[in-house]
Amino acid sequence: MQHDALAPRYVRNFSCTGSKCPDNCCHTWQVAIDAETYRGYRTNPAVIPLVEDKIAENRDLTTKDTIPGYFKMDPKTNRCSLQDTSGLCQLVKNFGPNALCQTCTTYPRSIQQLGEDLLITLSDSCPVAAKSLITQPDALELDFAPVAIPPNPYASGVDVPNAFNARYQLLQGLITLLRHREQSLEMRLFICGLLIQKVQPLIEANQEDKLEETLGLFYSLVEEGYFEEQAIELNKKSDGSLGLVILNTLRREHQQQHTAFNEELTRALKGLNITAKIPLGTEHLNQLDKARKKYLTNLEKKQPHALENLVVNWLLGSLFPMKSENLMDGWTNLMARYLLLRTLLSAIGAEQKKLDTQDLIRISYRFGRGVSHSKILNTLIVELIGRNLNNTAAFSLALNP
Ligand code: SF4
């Protein structure tokens, strides 16, 4: 089915590789079944024999109406019990793709109704999507045109608290600034943080005209190189408090249910010689800094668009200026995610004594899975709030633009 939608280029080119996928999505996660499909599984006489002992009822009364059940996992393999030995889904094999529930049919797409437009992005937790983001410089080129959508997809409405037009304008402004490739990604993130701080009161007061003026001013200041001087001043003050909070979160959250993500966390901790017994200190931050320069910065020179594409994709997927009542909360989420991934990549580089494009794809999609199915990001955000590090000044010091 084709549908007119706003979508980045890599969404239009996406095709699930199914049984050839390097790490398919039918394991570890508990797949929620939507109400209509669940009813069909329980009442269709042709389907019942295949699914009856492979689906479990949701006993949580608060979510039961929208998610009446889940697919069971095979306890030996932790894979979906409907997957056959060759990795194919038995529902698709026997009844075609229309037999899938909304979660399976939609993943890795995120389909959101934004005003009049449908916006479609992909989750970087899918290895094929992560590969496109990392290897294709133009993956995030946005177009409004027909996009292939699978049958029975899940589409969510975007609840915009106020100032729809101003927020939409800000979203476009942030994407423009983040894609200004003449500057380092850190510098672009630094500038976006300053912009968000500046426009928060304008959004609250729904001052669309002033927002446009401020965006125009920021674009010209970027062209004039105005922010470079501020960044030089900041570099002198740089402290490691936010870096230590991230390392501490990695250490505390190291035992994850998601095996592949846990493997990456273990590598990262080993790369920086972090153990449960040794107190974290400046020497760990120095090692991290060296690893970042030696491995991640080198890789960024070869793939300058890779981390930018991931960040812009998170921005589009979360639609944060559209959804967040408080802009700084949405920005904190994105910055915490970025700094966590940057730390992981640098530390894993130190452990492997290399970091190449394949590593970046593997770590990014595993990070995407781990972050969406663990508390690690929330734990980090709570820590940042508790230590008053959820603000532009603290992020700027950690970015070291
Ligand atoms: S992870 Fe992506 S490519 Fe792999 S099976 Fe799932 S949707 Fe397809």
mmCIF file of C-alpha atoms and ligand atoms in Angstrom:
data_model
loop_
_atom_site.group_PDB
_atom_site.id
_atom_site.type_symbol
_atom_site.label_atom_id
_atom_site.label_comp_id
_atom_site.label_asym_id
_atom_site.label_seq_id
_atom_site.Cartn_x
_atom_site.Cartn_y
_atom_site.Cartn_z
ATOM 1 C CA MET A 1 0.000 0.000 0.000
ATOM 2 C CA GLN A 2 1.381 3.448 -0.968
ATOM 3 C CA HIS A 3 0.603 6.501 1.120
ATOM 4 C CA ASP A 4 1.656 10.152 0.703
ATOM 5 C CA ALA A 5 3.955 10.924 3.607
ATOM 6 C CA LEU A 6 6.820 13.048 4.811
ATOM 7 C CA ALA A 7 9.752 10.660 5.091
ATOM 8 C CA PRO A 8 13.547 10.678 4.846
ATOM 9 C CA ARG A 9 15.132 9.025 1.803
ATOM 10 C CA TYR A 10 16.356 5.925 3.643
ATOM 11 C CA VAL A 11 12.750 5.116 4.663
ATOM 12 C CA ARG A 12 11.713 5.005 0.995
ATOM 13 C CA ASN A 13 14.587 2.650 0.172
ATOM 14 C CA PHE A 14 14.082 0.363 3.192
ATOM 15 C CA SER A 15 13.393 -3.294 2.681
ATOM 16 C CA CYS A 16 13.389 -5.864 5.476
ATOM 17 C CA THR A 17 15.909 -8.603 4.696
ATOM 18 C CA GLY A 18 13.873 -11.184 6.659
ATOM 19 C CA SER A 19 15.649 -14.491 7.152
ATOM 20 C CA LYS A 20 18.882 -12.931 5.759
ATOM 21 C CA CYS A 21 18.907 -10.243 8.466
ATOM 22 C CA PRO A 22 22.177 -10.331 10.476
ATOM 23 C CA ASP A 23 20.190 -10.167 13.724
ATOM 24 C CA ASN A 24 16.433 -10.295 13.203
ATOM 25 C CA CYS A 25 14.007 -8.550 15.514
ATOM 26 C CA CYS A 26 12.060 -11.655 16.604
ATOM 27 C CA HIS A 27 13.916 -12.329 19.850
ATOM 28 C CA THR A 28 14.461 -10.982 23.352
ATOM 29 C CA TRP A 29 11.635 -8.439 23.151
ATOM 30 C CA GLN A 30 8.135 -9.166 24.299
ATOM 31 C CA VAL A 31 5.918 -8.408 21.283
ATOM 32 C CA ALA A 32 2.617 -6.757 22.221
ATOM 33 C CA ILE A 33 -0.418 -7.900 20.164
ATOM 34 C CA ASP A 34 -3.067 -5.267 19.358
ATOM 35 C CA ALA A 35 -6.698 -5.922 20.320
ATOM 36 C CA GLU A 36 -8.118 -6.608 16.839
ATOM 37 C CA THR A 37 -5.382 -9.046 15.822
ATOM 38 C CA TYR A 38 -5.528 -10.777 19.215
ATOM 39 C CA ARG A 39 -9.274 -11.336 18.770
ATOM 40 C CA GLY A 40 -8.578 -12.854 15.342
ATOM 41 C CA TYR A 41 -5.912 -15.195 16.751
ATOM 42 C CA ARG A 42 -8.349 -16.386 19.433
ATOM 43 C CA THR A 43 -11.368 -16.841 17.138
ATOM 44 C CA ASN A 44 -10.166 -17.748 13.611
ATOM 45 C CA PRO A 45 -10.419 -21.566 13.412
ATOM 46 C CA ALA A 46 -7.648 -21.740 10.770
ATOM 47 C CA VAL A 47 -5.168 -19.792 12.927
ATOM 48 C CA ILE A 48 -6.028 -21.157 16.397
ATOM 49 C CA PRO A 49 -4.067 -24.467 16.119
ATOM 50 C CA LEU A 50 -0.856 -22.582 15.207
ATOM 51 C CA VAL A 51 -1.032 -19.792 17.801
ATOM 52 C CA GLU A 52 -3.071 -21.048 20.773
ATOM 53 C CA ASP A 53 -0.108 -22.186 22.890
ATOM 54 C CA LYS A 54 2.188 -19.441 21.529
ATOM 55 C CA ILE A 55 0.361 -16.385 22.821
ATOM 56 C CA ALA A 56 -0.015 -15.296 26.419
ATOM 57 C CA GLU A 57 -2.723 -13.143 27.939
ATOM 58 C CA ASN A 58 -1.724 -9.730 29.317
ATOM 59 C CA ARG A 59 -2.697 -9.737 33.001
ATOM 60 C CA ASP A 60 -1.919 -6.062 33.564
ATOM 61 C CA LEU A 61 -5.347 -4.445 33.919
ATOM 62 C CA THR A 62 -4.069 -0.965 33.023
ATOM 63 C CA THR A 63 -2.841 -2.002 29.525
ATOM 64 C CA LYS A 64 -5.072 -5.019 28.859
ATOM 65 C CA ASP A 65 -7.600 -3.141 26.693
ATOM 66 C CA THR A 66 -5.044 -1.935 24.140
ATOM 67 C CA ILE A 67 -2.599 -4.865 24.518
ATOM 68 C CA PRO A 68 -4.602 -7.984 25.366
ATOM 69 C CA GLY A 69 -1.689 -10.368 24.806
ATOM 70 C CA TYR A 70 1.913 -11.124 23.831
ATOM 71 C CA PHE A 71 3.743 -13.692 21.748
ATOM 72 C CA LYS A 72 5.523 -16.196 23.982
ATOM 73 C CA MET A 73 9.299 -16.551 23.753
ATOM 74 C CA ASP A 74 10.949 -19.950 23.488
ATOM 75 C CA PRO A 75 12.691 -20.145 26.917
ATOM 76 C CA LYS A 76 15.612 -22.130 25.437
ATOM 77 C CA THR A 77 16.478 -19.697 22.666
ATOM 78 C CA ASN A 78 14.742 -16.499 23.829
ATOM 79 C CA ARG A 79 13.316 -16.308 20.283
ATOM 80 C CA CYS A 80 9.680 -15.808 19.310
ATOM 81 C CA SER A 81 7.965 -19.190 19.577
ATOM 82 C CA LEU A 82 6.423 -18.668 16.128
ATOM 83 C CA GLN A 83 9.800 -18.472 14.407
ATOM 84 C CA ASP A 84 10.857 -21.649 12.596
ATOM 85 C CA THR A 85 14.415 -23.011 12.498
ATOM 86 C CA SER A 86 15.248 -21.074 9.313
ATOM 87 C CA GLY A 87 14.230 -17.787 10.984
ATOM 88 C CA LEU A 88 10.905 -17.452 9.127
ATOM 89 C CA CYS A 89 7.694 -16.446 10.880
ATOM 90 C CA GLN A 90 5.166 -19.308 10.733
ATOM 91 C CA LEU A 91 2.252 -16.864 10.661
ATOM 92 C CA VAL A 92 3.619 -15.242 7.481
ATOM 93 C CA LYS A 93 4.548 -18.621 5.991
ATOM 94 C CA ASN A 94 1.059 -20.059 6.490
ATOM 95 C CA PHE A 95 -1.248 -17.057 6.208
ATOM 96 C CA GLY A 96 0.755 -14.224 4.582
ATOM 97 C CA PRO A 97 1.853 -10.811 5.975
ATOM 98 C CA ASN A 98 -1.756 -9.784 6.742
ATOM 99 C CA ALA A 99 -1.724 -12.254 9.643
ATOM 100 C CA LEU A 100 0.895 -10.225 11.543
ATOM 101 C CA CYS A 101 -0.063 -8.027 14.487
ATOM 102 C CA GLN A 102 0.463 -4.248 14.256
ATOM 103 C CA THR A 103 3.775 -4.330 16.156
ATOM 104 C CA CYS A 104 5.362 -6.867 13.780
ATOM 105 C CA THR A 105 3.945 -5.346 10.623
ATOM 106 C CA THR A 106 5.008 -1.796 11.550
ATOM 107 C CA TYR A 107 8.519 -2.372 12.972
ATOM 108 C CA PRO A 108 11.013 -0.774 12.371
ATOM 109 C CA ARG A 109 8.774 2.063 11.162
ATOM 110 C CA SER A 110 7.502 4.826 13.371
ATOM 111 C CA ILE A 111 4.381 6.309 11.757
ATOM 112 C CA GLN A 112 3.139 9.549 13.254
ATOM 113 C CA GLN A 113 0.307 11.848 12.270
ATOM 114 C CA LEU A 114 1.756 15.343 12.485
ATOM 115 C CA GLY A 115 -1.027 17.851 11.778
ATOM 116 C CA GLU A 116 -2.112 17.129 8.203
ATOM 117 C CA ASP A 117 1.004 15.122 7.397
ATOM 118 C CA LEU A 118 2.035 11.557 8.047
ATOM 119 C CA LEU A 119 5.691 11.379 9.139
ATOM 120 C CA ILE A 120 7.533 8.077 8.799
ATOM 121 C CA THR A 121 10.958 7.244 10.230
ATOM 122 C CA LEU A 122 12.748 3.992 11.071
ATOM 123 C CA SER A 123 14.189 2.818 14.355
ATOM 124 C CA ASP A 124 17.989 2.488 14.348
ATOM 125 C CA SER A 125 17.520 -0.719 16.365
ATOM 126 C CA CYS A 126 17.062 -2.485 12.992
ATOM 127 C CA PRO A 127 20.514 -3.329 11.517
ATOM 128 C CA VAL A 128 19.381 -2.472 7.976
ATOM 129 C CA ALA A 129 18.109 0.968 9.070
ATOM 130 C CA ALA A 130 21.268 1.587 11.146
ATOM 131 C CA LYS A 131 23.440 0.664 8.148
ATOM 132 C CA SER A 132 21.608 3.147 5.901
ATOM 133 C CA LEU A 133 21.951 5.941 8.476
ATOM 134 C CA ILE A 134 25.655 5.288 8.909
ATOM 135 C CA THR A 135 26.684 4.693 5.319
ATOM 136 C CA GLN A 136 24.404 7.025 3.325
ATOM 137 C CA PRO A 137 25.237 10.748 3.640
ATOM 138 C CA ASP A 138 21.818 11.711 2.206
ATOM 139 C CA ALA A 139 19.775 9.179 4.242
ATOM 140 C CA LEU A 140 17.907 11.987 6.033
ATOM 141 C CA GLU A 141 16.882 14.028 2.959
ATOM 142 C CA LEU A 142 13.194 14.691 3.657
ATOM 143 C CA ASP A 143 10.589 14.476 0.879
ATOM 144 C CA PHE A 144 6.828 14.504 0.726
ATOM 145 C CA ALA A 145 5.892 11.697 -1.685
ATOM 146 C CA PRO A 146 4.248 8.237 -1.722
ATOM 147 C CA VAL A 147 5.838 5.697 0.655
ATOM 148 C CA ALA A 148 5.153 1.945 0.766
ATOM 149 C CA ILE A 149 3.409 1.085 4.046
ATOM 150 C CA PRO A 150 2.669 -2.495 5.108
ATOM 151 C CA PRO A 151 -0.944 -3.579 5.749
ATOM 152 C CA ASN A 152 -2.497 -2.833 9.161
ATOM 153 C CA PRO A 153 0.278 -0.519 10.466
ATOM 154 C CA TYR A 154 0.278 1.200 13.840
ATOM 155 C CA ALA A 155 0.098 4.982 13.452
ATOM 156 C CA SER A 156 0.164 7.285 16.454
ATOM 157 C CA GLY A 157 -1.245 10.795 16.732
ATOM 158 C CA VAL A 158 1.138 13.511 17.914
ATOM 159 C CA ASP A 159 -0.204 15.379 20.905
ATOM 160 C CA VAL A 160 1.189 18.909 20.599
ATOM 161 C CA PRO A 161 0.744 20.829 23.901
ATOM 162 C CA ASN A 162 0.586 24.325 22.279
ATOM 163 C CA ALA A 163 2.121 26.567 19.597
ATOM 164 C CA PHE A 164 1.988 23.939 16.803
ATOM 165 C CA ASN A 165 3.361 26.223 14.050
ATOM 166 C CA ALA A 166 6.158 27.653 16.197
ATOM 167 C CA ARG A 167 7.212 24.174 17.296
ATOM 168 C CA TYR A 168 7.140 22.907 13.700
ATOM 169 C CA GLN A 169 9.318 25.835 12.686
ATOM 170 C CA LEU A 170 11.733 25.039 15.504
ATOM 171 C CA LEU A 171 11.901 21.377 14.444
ATOM 172 C CA GLN A 172 12.865 22.469 10.922
ATOM 173 C CA GLY A 173 15.375 24.960 12.360
ATOM 174 C CA LEU A 174 17.046 22.313 14.515
ATOM 175 C CA ILE A 175 17.328 19.941 11.562
ATOM 176 C CA THR A 176 18.874 22.728 9.448
ATOM 177 C CA LEU A 177 21.442 23.548 12.168
ATOM 178 C CA LEU A 178 22.250 19.890 12.845
ATOM 179 C CA ARG A 179 22.891 19.308 9.151
ATOM 180 C CA HIS A 180 25.224 22.274 8.765
ATOM 181 C CA ARG A 181 28.200 20.038 7.975
ATOM 182 C CA GLU A 182 30.868 22.730 7.869
ATOM 183 C CA GLN A 183 31.114 22.454 11.666
ATOM 184 C CA SER A 184 31.819 19.578 14.026
ATOM 185 C CA LEU A 185 28.755 17.743 15.313
ATOM 186 C CA GLU A 186 29.659 18.835 18.856
ATOM 187 C CA MET A 187 29.583 22.482 17.757
ATOM 188 C CA ARG A 188 26.200 21.979 16.075
ATOM 189 C CA LEU A 189 24.774 20.345 19.211
ATOM 190 C CA PHE A 190 26.177 23.189 21.302
ATOM 191 C CA ILE A 191 24.454 25.768 19.056
ATOM 192 C CA CYS A 192 21.145 23.842 19.140
ATOM 193 C CA GLY A 193 21.323 23.798 22.966
ATOM 194 C CA LEU A 194 21.763 27.589 23.015
ATOM 195 C CA LEU A 195 18.873 27.991 20.580
ATOM 196 C CA ILE A 196 16.544 25.845 22.684
ATOM 197 C CA GLN A 197 17.394 27.826 25.795
ATOM 198 C CA LYS A 198 16.679 31.052 23.932
ATOM 199 C CA VAL A 199 13.361 30.017 22.359
ATOM 200 C CA GLN A 200 11.742 28.209 25.297
ATOM 201 C CA PRO A 201 9.946 31.441 26.466
ATOM 202 C CA LEU A 202 8.916 32.238 22.873
ATOM 203 C CA ILE A 203 7.271 28.824 22.501
ATOM 204 C CA GLU A 204 5.541 29.225 25.860
ATOM 205 C CA ALA A 205 4.167 32.581 24.696
ATOM 206 C CA ASN A 206 3.419 31.209 21.180
ATOM 207 C CA GLN A 207 5.422 34.044 19.565
ATOM 208 C CA GLU A 208 5.822 32.599 16.087
ATOM 209 C CA ASP A 209 7.172 35.827 14.526
ATOM 210 C CA LYS A 210 9.866 36.248 17.203
ATOM 211 C CA LEU A 211 10.847 32.620 16.795
ATOM 212 C CA GLU A 212 11.356 33.153 13.067
ATOM 213 C CA GLU A 213 13.503 36.201 13.856
ATOM 214 C CA THR A 214 15.609 34.238 16.368
ATOM 215 C CA LEU A 215 16.114 31.374 13.926
ATOM 216 C CA GLY A 216 17.230 33.851 11.251
ATOM 217 C CA LEU A 217 19.670 35.416 13.729
ATOM 218 C CA PHE A 218 21.140 32.015 14.653
ATOM 219 C CA TYR A 219 21.612 31.074 10.972
ATOM 220 C CA SER A 220 23.564 34.305 10.343
ATOM 221 C CA LEU A 221 25.637 33.944 13.520
ATOM 222 C CA VAL A 222 26.561 30.394 12.467
ATOM 223 C CA GLU A 223 27.701 31.696 9.069
ATOM 224 C CA GLU A 224 29.777 34.414 10.772
ATOM 225 C CA GLY A 225 31.497 31.888 13.060
ATOM 226 C CA TYR A 226 30.221 33.741 16.135
ATOM 227 C CA PHE A 227 29.791 30.606 18.285
ATOM 228 C CA GLU A 228 33.399 29.432 17.827
ATOM 229 C CA GLU A 229 34.646 32.101 20.269
ATOM 230 C CA GLN A 230 32.157 31.040 22.935
ATOM 231 C CA ALA A 231 33.210 27.428 22.435
ATOM 232 C CA ILE A 232 36.897 28.319 22.934
ATOM 233 C CA GLU A 233 36.016 29.973 26.255
ATOM 234 C CA LEU A 234 34.009 26.922 27.306
ATOM 235 C CA ASN A 235 36.844 24.540 26.470
ATOM 236 C CA LYS A 236 38.943 26.258 29.144
ATOM 237 C CA LYS A 237 36.306 25.536 31.814
ATOM 238 C CA SER A 238 35.557 21.964 30.787
ATOM 239 C CA ASP A 239 35.062 19.626 33.757
ATOM 240 C CA GLY A 240 34.327 15.900 33.838
ATOM 241 C CA SER A 241 31.281 15.725 36.104
ATOM 242 C CA LEU A 242 28.839 14.708 33.371
ATOM 243 C CA GLY A 243 31.352 12.224 31.931
ATOM 244 C CA LEU A 244 31.692 10.548 35.335
ATOM 245 C CA VAL A 245 27.911 10.282 35.694
ATOM 246 C CA ILE A 246 27.768 8.483 32.325
ATOM 247 C CA LEU A 247 30.556 6.063 33.256
ATOM 248 C CA ASN A 248 28.889 5.366 36.577
ATOM 249 C CA THR A 249 25.577 4.663 34.805
ATOM 250 C CA LEU A 250 27.308 2.241 32.414
ATOM 251 C CA ARG A 251 28.839 0.429 35.378
ATOM 252 C CA ARG A 252 25.591 0.279 37.375
ATOM 253 C CA GLU A 253 23.397 -0.779 34.442
ATOM 254 C CA HIS A 254 25.865 -3.271 33.065
ATOM 255 C CA GLN A 255 23.788 -6.418 33.702
ATOM 256 C CA GLN A 256 21.154 -6.067 30.981
ATOM 257 C CA GLN A 257 18.658 -8.669 29.886
ATOM 258 C CA HIS A 258 19.513 -7.877 26.284
ATOM 259 C CA THR A 259 22.565 -10.100 25.691
ATOM 260 C CA ALA A 260 23.953 -8.281 22.660
ATOM 261 C CA PHE A 261 23.708 -4.885 24.354
ATOM 262 C CA ASN A 262 25.298 -6.339 27.450
ATOM 263 C CA GLU A 263 28.219 -7.563 25.347
ATOM 264 C CA GLU A 264 28.824 -3.995 24.198
ATOM 265 C CA LEU A 265 28.570 -2.605 27.742
ATOM 266 C CA THR A 266 31.086 -5.207 28.943
ATOM 267 C CA ARG A 267 33.495 -4.290 26.140
ATOM 268 C CA ALA A 268 33.183 -0.589 26.982
ATOM 269 C CA LEU A 269 33.902 -1.096 30.694
ATOM 270 C CA LYS A 270 36.843 -3.367 29.894
ATOM 271 C CA GLY A 271 38.211 -0.810 27.427
ATOM 272 C CA LEU A 272 38.459 1.768 30.222
ATOM 273 C CA ASN A 273 39.494 -0.699 32.974
ATOM 274 C CA ILE A 274 36.343 0.033 34.946
ATOM 275 C CA THR A 275 35.423 -2.569 37.553
ATOM 276 C CA ALA A 276 32.901 -2.639 40.383
ATOM 277 C CA LYS A 277 35.686 -2.212 42.951
ATOM 278 C CA ILE A 278 37.776 0.652 41.545
ATOM 279 C CA PRO A 279 36.417 4.168 42.216
ATOM 280 C CA LEU A 280 35.823 6.177 39.048
ATOM 281 C CA GLY A 281 38.140 9.119 38.585
ATOM 282 C CA THR A 282 39.992 11.468 36.286
ATOM 283 C CA GLU A 283 42.211 8.686 34.918
ATOM 284 C CA HIS A 284 39.122 6.980 33.439
ATOM 285 C CA LEU A 285 38.034 10.248 31.848
ATOM 286 C CA ASN A 286 41.538 10.761 30.428
ATOM 287 C CA GLN A 287 41.511 7.261 28.937
ATOM 288 C CA LEU A 288 38.085 7.928 27.465
ATOM 289 C CA ASP A 289 39.251 11.200 25.971
ATOM 290 C CA LYS A 290 42.297 9.525 24.416
ATOM 291 C CA ALA A 291 40.135 6.690 23.039
ATOM 292 C CA ARG A 292 37.699 9.163 21.564
ATOM 293 C CA LYS A 293 40.463 11.055 19.755
ATOM 294 C CA LYS A 294 42.215 7.900 18.574
ATOM 295 C CA TYR A 295 39.240 5.821 17.438
ATOM 296 C CA LEU A 296 35.982 7.778 17.202
ATOM 297 C CA THR A 297 37.402 11.032 15.785
ATOM 298 C CA ASN A 298 39.264 9.059 13.124
ATOM 299 C CA LEU A 299 36.124 7.193 12.165
ATOM 300 C CA GLU A 300 34.126 10.441 12.098
ATOM 301 C CA LYS A 301 36.593 11.816 9.546
ATOM 302 C CA LYS A 302 35.747 8.878 7.271
ATOM 303 C CA GLN A 303 31.986 8.892 7.990
ATOM 304 C CA PRO A 304 31.294 12.540 8.930
ATOM 305 C CA HIS A 305 27.532 12.192 8.500
ATOM 306 C CA ALA A 306 27.075 8.977 10.566
ATOM 307 C CA LEU A 307 26.480 10.286 14.106
ATOM 308 C CA GLU A 308 24.670 13.335 12.724
ATOM 309 C CA ASN A 309 22.221 11.046 10.907
ATOM 310 C CA LEU A 310 21.592 9.056 14.085
ATOM 311 C CA VAL A 311 20.899 12.241 16.083
ATOM 312 C CA VAL A 312 18.598 13.738 13.417
ATOM 313 C CA ASN A 313 16.793 10.410 13.207
ATOM 314 C CA TRP A 314 16.227 10.429 16.992
ATOM 315 C CA LEU A 315 14.965 13.998 16.705
ATOM 316 C CA LEU A 316 12.480 13.063 13.979
ATOM 317 C CA GLY A 317 11.448 9.821 15.704
ATOM 318 C CA SER A 318 10.793 11.547 19.030
ATOM 319 C CA LEU A 319 9.505 14.798 17.490
ATOM 320 C CA PHE A 320 10.671 16.441 20.682
ATOM 321 C CA PRO A 321 10.011 20.111 19.980
ATOM 322 C CA MET A 322 6.492 19.085 18.952
ATOM 323 C CA LYS A 323 5.735 16.891 21.927
ATOM 324 C CA SER A 324 7.681 18.210 24.932
ATOM 325 C CA GLU A 325 5.864 20.645 27.172
ATOM 326 C CA ASN A 326 9.307 21.726 28.418
ATOM 327 C CA LEU A 327 11.835 21.894 25.568
ATOM 328 C CA MET A 328 14.808 21.302 27.849
ATOM 329 C CA ASP A 329 13.363 17.913 28.906
ATOM 330 C CA GLY A 330 13.268 16.742 25.282
ATOM 331 C CA TRP A 331 16.758 18.103 24.642
ATOM 332 C CA THR A 332 18.082 16.380 27.789
ATOM 333 C CA ASN A 333 16.787 13.080 26.445
ATOM 334 C CA LEU A 334 18.551 13.561 23.093
ATOM 335 C CA MET A 335 21.803 14.793 24.627
ATOM 336 C CA ALA A 336 21.916 11.988 27.201
ATOM 337 C CA ARG A 337 21.383 9.479 24.396
ATOM 338 C CA TYR A 338 24.093 11.039 22.237
ATOM 339 C CA LEU A 339 26.664 11.288 25.046
ATOM 340 C CA LEU A 340 25.947 7.711 26.122
ATOM 341 C CA LEU A 341 26.483 6.408 22.577
ATOM 342 C CA ARG A 342 29.628 8.531 22.110
ATOM 343 C CA THR A 343 31.052 7.147 25.366
ATOM 344 C CA LEU A 344 30.241 3.565 24.381
ATOM 345 C CA LEU A 345 31.794 3.922 20.925
ATOM 346 C CA SER A 346 35.012 5.469 22.258
ATOM 347 C CA ALA A 347 35.391 2.930 25.079
ATOM 348 C CA ILE A 348 34.686 -0.019 22.760
ATOM 349 C CA GLY A 349 37.289 1.394 20.357
ATOM 350 C CA ALA A 350 39.794 1.252 23.238
ATOM 351 C CA GLU A 351 38.876 -2.356 24.028
ATOM 352 C CA GLN A 352 38.994 -3.563 20.403
ATOM 353 C CA LYS A 353 41.955 -1.326 19.542
ATOM 354 C CA LYS A 354 39.974 -0.340 16.429
ATOM 355 C CA LEU A 355 36.643 1.177 15.421
ATOM 356 C CA ASP A 356 35.403 0.847 11.849
ATOM 357 C CA THR A 357 32.133 1.302 9.975
ATOM 358 C CA GLN A 358 30.981 -2.257 10.699
ATOM 359 C CA ASP A 359 31.593 -1.693 14.434
ATOM 360 C CA LEU A 360 29.615 1.532 14.262
ATOM 361 C CA ILE A 361 26.642 -0.229 12.615
ATOM 362 C CA ARG A 362 26.735 -3.118 15.115
ATOM 363 C CA ILE A 363 27.063 -0.899 18.190
ATOM 364 C CA SER A 364 24.412 1.574 16.964
ATOM 365 C CA TYR A 365 21.671 -0.963 16.346
ATOM 366 C CA ARG A 366 22.461 -2.862 19.556
ATOM 367 C CA PHE A 367 22.468 0.443 21.423
ATOM 368 C CA GLY A 368 19.092 1.264 19.811
ATOM 369 C CA ARG A 369 17.675 -2.056 21.048
ATOM 370 C CA GLY A 370 19.265 -1.785 24.479
ATOM 371 C CA VAL A 371 18.153 1.781 25.050
ATOM 372 C CA SER A 372 14.549 1.163 24.017
ATOM 373 C CA HIS A 373 14.245 -1.976 26.146
ATOM 374 C CA SER A 374 16.137 -1.095 29.312
ATOM 375 C CA LYS A 375 16.139 1.621 31.931
ATOM 376 C CA ILE A 376 19.684 2.800 31.158
ATOM 377 C CA LEU A 377 18.694 6.080 29.492
ATOM 378 C CA ASN A 378 16.084 6.892 32.143
ATOM 379 C CA THR A 379 18.582 6.117 34.902
ATOM 380 C CA LEU A 380 21.080 8.479 33.303
ATOM 381 C CA ILE A 381 18.483 11.243 32.911
ATOM 382 C CA VAL A 382 17.384 10.896 36.550
ATOM 383 C CA GLU A 383 21.051 11.137 37.626
ATOM 384 C CA LEU A 384 21.570 14.246 35.483
ATOM 385 C CA ILE A 385 18.488 15.899 36.955
ATOM 386 C CA GLY A 386 19.521 14.917 40.510
ATOM 387 C CA ARG A 387 22.947 16.509 40.022
ATOM 388 C CA ASN A 388 21.604 19.556 38.199
ATOM 389 C CA LEU A 389 23.442 18.593 35.014
ATOM 390 C CA ASN A 390 20.372 18.682 32.747
ATOM 391 C CA ASN A 391 21.049 22.117 31.310
ATOM 392 C CA THR A 392 22.752 23.761 28.351
ATOM 393 C CA ALA A 393 25.839 24.782 30.342
ATOM 394 C CA ALA A 394 26.528 21.218 31.571
ATOM 395 C CA PHE A 395 25.929 19.729 28.095
ATOM 396 C CA SER A 396 28.207 22.325 26.528
ATOM 397 C CA LEU A 397 31.046 21.382 28.899
ATOM 398 C CA ALA A 398 30.558 17.684 28.137
ATOM 399 C CA LEU A 399 30.449 18.314 24.390
ATOM 400 C CA ASN A 400 33.643 20.323 24.433
ATOM 401 C CA PRO A 401 32.667 21.850 21.070
HETATM 402 S S1 SF4 B 1 15.661 -6.237 12.278
HETATM 403 FE FE1 SF4 B 1 14.988 -5.064 10.458
HETATM 404 S S2 SF4 B 1 15.814 -6.150 8.653
HETATM 405 FE FE2 SF4 B 1 15.995 -7.512 10.461
HETATM 406 S S3 SF4 B 1 14.152 -8.797 10.383
HETATM 407 FE FE3 SF4 B 1 13.653 -7.052 11.704
HETATM 408 S S4 SF4 B 1 12.774 -5.441 10.359
HETATM 409 FE FE4 SF4 B 1 13.779 -7.001 9.042
#
